[in-house]
Short mmCIF file of C-alpha atoms in Angstrom, two decimals:
data_model
loop_
_atom_site.label_atom_id
_atom_site.label_comp_id
_atom_site.label_asym_id
_atom_site.label_seq_id
_atom_site.Cartn_x
_atom_site.Cartn_y
_atom_site.Cartn_z
CA MET A 1 15.08 7.95 12.37
CA LYS A 2 12.06 10.09 13.74
CA ILE A 3 9.89 11.18 10.75
CA ALA A 4 9.31 14.72 10.34
CA LEU A 5 5.77 14.83 9.33
CA PRO A 6 4.25 17.75 7.33
CA ILE A 7 0.72 17.26 8.47
CA ASP A 8 -1.33 15.73 11.30
CA MET A 9 -1.48 12.09 10.36
CA ASN A 10 -4.32 11.67 12.69
CA ASN A 11 -6.71 13.52 10.22
CA VAL A 12 -5.61 11.28 7.34
CA LYS A 13 -8.15 8.46 7.07
CA GLY A 14 -6.51 4.91 7.09
CA PHE A 15 -5.70 1.84 8.99
CA LEU A 16 -2.01 1.75 9.27
CA ALA A 17 -0.65 1.60 13.06
CA ASP A 18 2.25 4.02 14.12
CA ASP A 19 4.61 1.17 14.65
CA GLU A 20 3.84 -0.26 11.14
CA ALA A 21 4.05 3.44 9.73
CA GLN A 22 7.59 3.73 11.14
CA ALA A 23 8.64 0.30 9.68
CA LEU A 24 7.17 1.22 6.27
CA TYR A 25 9.04 4.44 6.26
CA GLN A 26 12.66 2.95 7.26
CA GLN A 27 12.22 0.12 4.79
CA ALA A 28 11.25 2.69 1.98
CA LEU A 29 14.11 5.07 3.02
CA SER A 30 16.57 2.32 2.42
CA ALA A 31 14.96 0.89 -0.68
CA ALA A 32 14.55 4.33 -2.53
CA GLU A 33 18.15 4.62 -2.75
CA SER A 34 17.92 1.66 -5.45
CA GLY A 35 15.03 2.72 -7.40
CA ALA A 36 11.01 3.39 -7.42
CA ILE A 37 8.45 2.20 -4.92
CA LEU A 38 5.07 0.83 -5.72
CA GLU A 39 2.06 0.52 -3.47
CA VAL A 40 -1.16 -1.52 -4.12
CA GLY A 41 -4.22 -0.04 -2.02
CA SER A 42 -3.60 3.65 -1.27
CA TYR A 43 -7.27 4.45 0.22
CA CYS A 44 -6.94 8.05 1.40
CA GLY A 45 -3.08 8.36 1.33
CA LYS A 46 -1.94 7.36 4.81
CA SER A 47 0.65 4.87 4.04
CA THR A 48 1.52 6.75 0.61
CA ILE A 49 2.60 9.73 2.61
CA TYR A 50 4.85 7.68 4.86
CA LEU A 51 6.31 6.23 1.44
CA GLY A 52 6.45 9.48 -0.25
CA LEU A 53 8.32 11.22 2.55
CA ALA A 54 10.87 8.56 2.32
CA CYS A 55 11.16 8.96 -1.54
CA GLN A 56 11.39 12.65 -1.22
CA GLN A 57 14.53 12.25 0.86
CA LYS A 58 16.06 9.99 -1.68
CA ASN A 59 14.93 11.76 -5.03
CA SER A 60 12.78 8.88 -5.92
CA VAL A 61 9.04 8.17 -6.66
CA VAL A 62 6.10 6.05 -5.34
CA TYR A 63 3.48 4.71 -7.66
CA ALA A 64 0.11 4.59 -5.89
CA ILE A 65 -2.10 2.12 -7.50
CA ASP A 66 -5.84 2.17 -6.40
CA HIS A 67 -9.01 2.13 -8.47
CA HIS A 68 -10.45 4.25 -5.66
CA ILE A 69 -13.84 2.70 -5.47
CA GLY A 70 -12.99 0.79 -2.28
CA SER A 71 -12.77 -2.95 -1.61
CA GLU A 72 -15.55 -5.26 -0.79
CA GLU A 73 -15.42 -3.96 2.99
CA HIS A 74 -16.03 -0.35 2.11
CA GLN A 75 -19.02 -0.95 0.15
CA LEU A 76 -22.54 0.40 1.40
CA GLY A 77 -23.47 -1.81 4.33
CA GLU A 78 -20.10 -3.53 5.06
CA MET A 79 -18.02 -3.31 7.99
CA PHE A 80 -15.70 -0.35 6.97
CA HIS A 81 -18.04 1.74 5.00
CA ASP A 82 -17.22 5.47 5.62
CA PRO A 83 -20.16 7.58 4.55
CA GLU A 84 -18.00 10.48 4.24
CA LEU A 85 -16.32 8.94 1.24
CA PHE A 86 -19.58 7.98 -0.56
CA ASP A 87 -20.51 9.91 -3.39
CA SER A 88 -24.34 9.88 -3.21
CA GLY A 89 -24.58 11.88 -6.64
CA GLU A 90 -22.78 9.11 -8.60
CA GLY A 91 -23.90 6.33 -6.03
CA VAL A 92 -20.10 4.98 -5.78
CA PHE A 93 -17.49 4.84 -2.94
CA ASP A 94 -14.82 7.31 -3.94
CA THR A 95 -11.51 8.00 -2.13
CA PHE A 96 -9.48 9.73 -4.90
CA LYS A 97 -10.52 13.41 -3.98
CA GLU A 98 -9.68 12.80 -0.29
CA PHE A 99 -6.46 10.91 -1.36
CA ARG A 100 -5.41 13.87 -3.75
CA ARG A 101 -6.08 16.51 -0.95
CA ASN A 102 -3.85 14.70 1.44
CA ILE A 103 -0.87 14.05 -0.98
CA ARG A 104 -1.30 18.01 -1.71
CA ASN A 105 -1.23 19.11 1.69
CA ALA A 106 1.60 16.65 2.59
CA GLY A 107 3.64 18.37 -0.14
CA LEU A 108 4.26 15.26 -2.16
CA ASN A 109 2.61 15.98 -5.55
CA ASP A 110 6.07 15.79 -7.22
CA VAL A 111 6.76 12.41 -5.47
CA VAL A 112 3.70 10.61 -5.61
CA ILE A 113 2.37 9.21 -8.98
CA PRO A 114 -1.30 8.13 -8.81
CA VAL A 115 -2.37 5.27 -10.83
CA VAL A 116 -6.19 4.91 -10.70
CA ALA A 117 -6.50 1.37 -12.08
CA THR A 118 -6.49 -2.14 -10.74
CA SER A 119 -3.33 -3.93 -10.10
CA GLU A 120 -4.12 -6.34 -13.26
CA VAL A 121 -4.52 -3.21 -15.57
CA SER A 122 -1.50 -1.46 -14.02
CA ALA A 123 0.75 -4.41 -14.33
CA LYS A 124 -0.11 -5.37 -17.91
CA HIS A 125 2.80 -3.33 -19.68
CA TRP A 126 4.91 -2.46 -16.59
CA TYR A 127 8.51 -3.09 -17.24
CA THR A 128 10.42 -0.83 -14.52
CA PRO A 129 12.05 -2.99 -11.77
CA LEU A 130 10.72 -1.74 -8.27
CA ALA A 131 12.97 -1.38 -5.16
CA MET A 132 9.97 -1.90 -2.89
CA VAL A 133 6.29 -3.15 -3.38
CA PHE A 134 3.76 -2.67 -0.50
CA ILE A 135 0.53 -4.82 -0.72
CA ASP A 136 -2.45 -3.36 0.90
CA GLY A 137 -5.18 -3.67 -1.65
CA GLY A 138 -8.56 -5.87 -1.43
CA HIS A 139 -8.57 -8.48 1.11
CA SER A 140 -10.45 -10.97 -0.79
CA LEU A 141 -8.35 -14.07 -1.63
CA ASP A 142 -8.77 -13.40 -5.39
CA ALA A 143 -7.70 -9.77 -5.02
CA ALA A 144 -4.71 -10.67 -2.89
CA LEU A 145 -3.58 -13.22 -5.08
CA CYS A 146 -4.02 -10.88 -7.94
CA ASP A 147 -1.93 -8.24 -6.48
CA TYR A 148 0.71 -10.75 -5.35
CA ARG A 149 1.10 -12.47 -8.95
CA CYS A 150 1.13 -9.00 -10.69
CA TRP A 151 3.97 -7.34 -8.63
CA ALA A 152 5.96 -9.97 -6.73
CA THR A 153 8.32 -10.76 -9.69
CA LYS A 154 8.77 -7.12 -10.44
CA ILE A 155 10.69 -6.54 -7.57
CA MET A 156 14.59 -6.13 -8.25
CA LYS A 157 16.94 -8.80 -6.43
CA GLY A 158 17.53 -7.37 -3.02
CA GLY A 159 14.38 -5.28 -3.11
CA ILE A 160 11.48 -5.25 -0.57
CA LEU A 161 7.91 -6.77 -0.43
CA ALA A 162 5.89 -5.51 2.37
CA ILE A 163 2.43 -6.91 3.22
CA HIS A 164 -0.15 -5.59 5.48
CA ASP A 165 -2.72 -7.02 7.68
CA LEU A 166 -1.27 -10.37 8.51
CA PHE A 167 -3.37 -12.32 10.72
CA PRO A 168 -2.42 -15.84 11.28
CA ALA A 169 -5.34 -16.64 13.53
CA PRO A 170 -8.73 -16.43 11.56
CA GLU A 171 -10.47 -15.17 14.45
CA GLU A 172 -8.41 -12.06 14.43
CA GLY A 173 -8.79 -11.00 10.78
CA GLY A 174 -9.11 -11.74 7.00
CA GLN A 175 -6.70 -14.54 5.83
CA ALA A 176 -5.96 -13.60 2.39
CA PRO A 177 -2.82 -11.06 3.20
CA TYR A 178 -1.50 -13.83 5.34
CA ALA A 179 -2.09 -16.40 2.64
CA ILE A 180 0.09 -14.51 0.06
CA TYR A 181 2.87 -13.86 2.76
CA LYS A 182 3.13 -17.54 2.95
CA MET A 183 3.07 -18.02 -0.44
CA ALA A 184 5.87 -15.61 -0.75
CA LEU A 185 7.93 -17.36 1.65
CA ALA A 186 7.20 -20.99 -0.15
CA SER A 187 8.21 -19.44 -3.58
CA GLY A 188 11.94 -19.44 -2.93
CA LEU A 189 11.92 -15.87 -4.22
CA PHE A 190 11.87 -14.17 -0.87
CA GLU A 191 13.40 -14.33 2.73
CA PRO A 192 11.63 -13.06 5.70
CA ILE A 193 13.02 -9.83 7.49
CA ALA A 194 10.46 -8.68 10.15
CA ILE A 195 6.80 -8.81 11.05
CA ILE A 196 5.87 -5.57 12.85
CA ASN A 197 2.39 -5.80 14.45
CA THR A 198 0.50 -6.89 11.14
CA LEU A 199 3.09 -5.80 8.68
CA GLY A 200 5.25 -8.49 6.99
CA ILE A 201 8.52 -7.56 5.49
CA LEU A 202 10.43 -9.85 3.05
CA ARG A 203 13.42 -9.32 0.81
CA ARG A 204 13.63 -10.57 -2.69
CA LEU A 205 16.49 -12.90 -3.09
#
């Protein structure tokens, strides 16, 4: 199903390839019939918009979890630092203003629920079963492990776990997302569905 996009996604900062966005949308469209969706690592909202558009069609919601101060690779002097997102007055990297603007422009204020916090804090008293979880947070091993451990068991049976930035070869990219993907497979809780570009899709057994 072709996605009807309300805004030009080329103007939304992010690192999601078109084929990954399409796959994420299709999975969310199906999952949203069963319950809420949650993403870890919203950045400026590119993936959130695709998830939100699916939820909008199914009268569901997406919880968008991000502390909005950037991961390690977004800080000053790092490879993925964007000076346009650096608040020089506060001296911090801050994506929340840009995120809110994009969600508003996409007409998704009633669908997307921002949670400005870490996975650990957000999950502490979380009791709502989730139809889909998309992990695209910090790519250090500690951050990725925390995201996986916080949310994997909160996915309902038959629900979807999607993990972004899978690079089996170390020379292609960071290994932390691939490590938690392999952990999910080894856990016995998930079965593999597909890998689209660097997006891994699994189903909760």
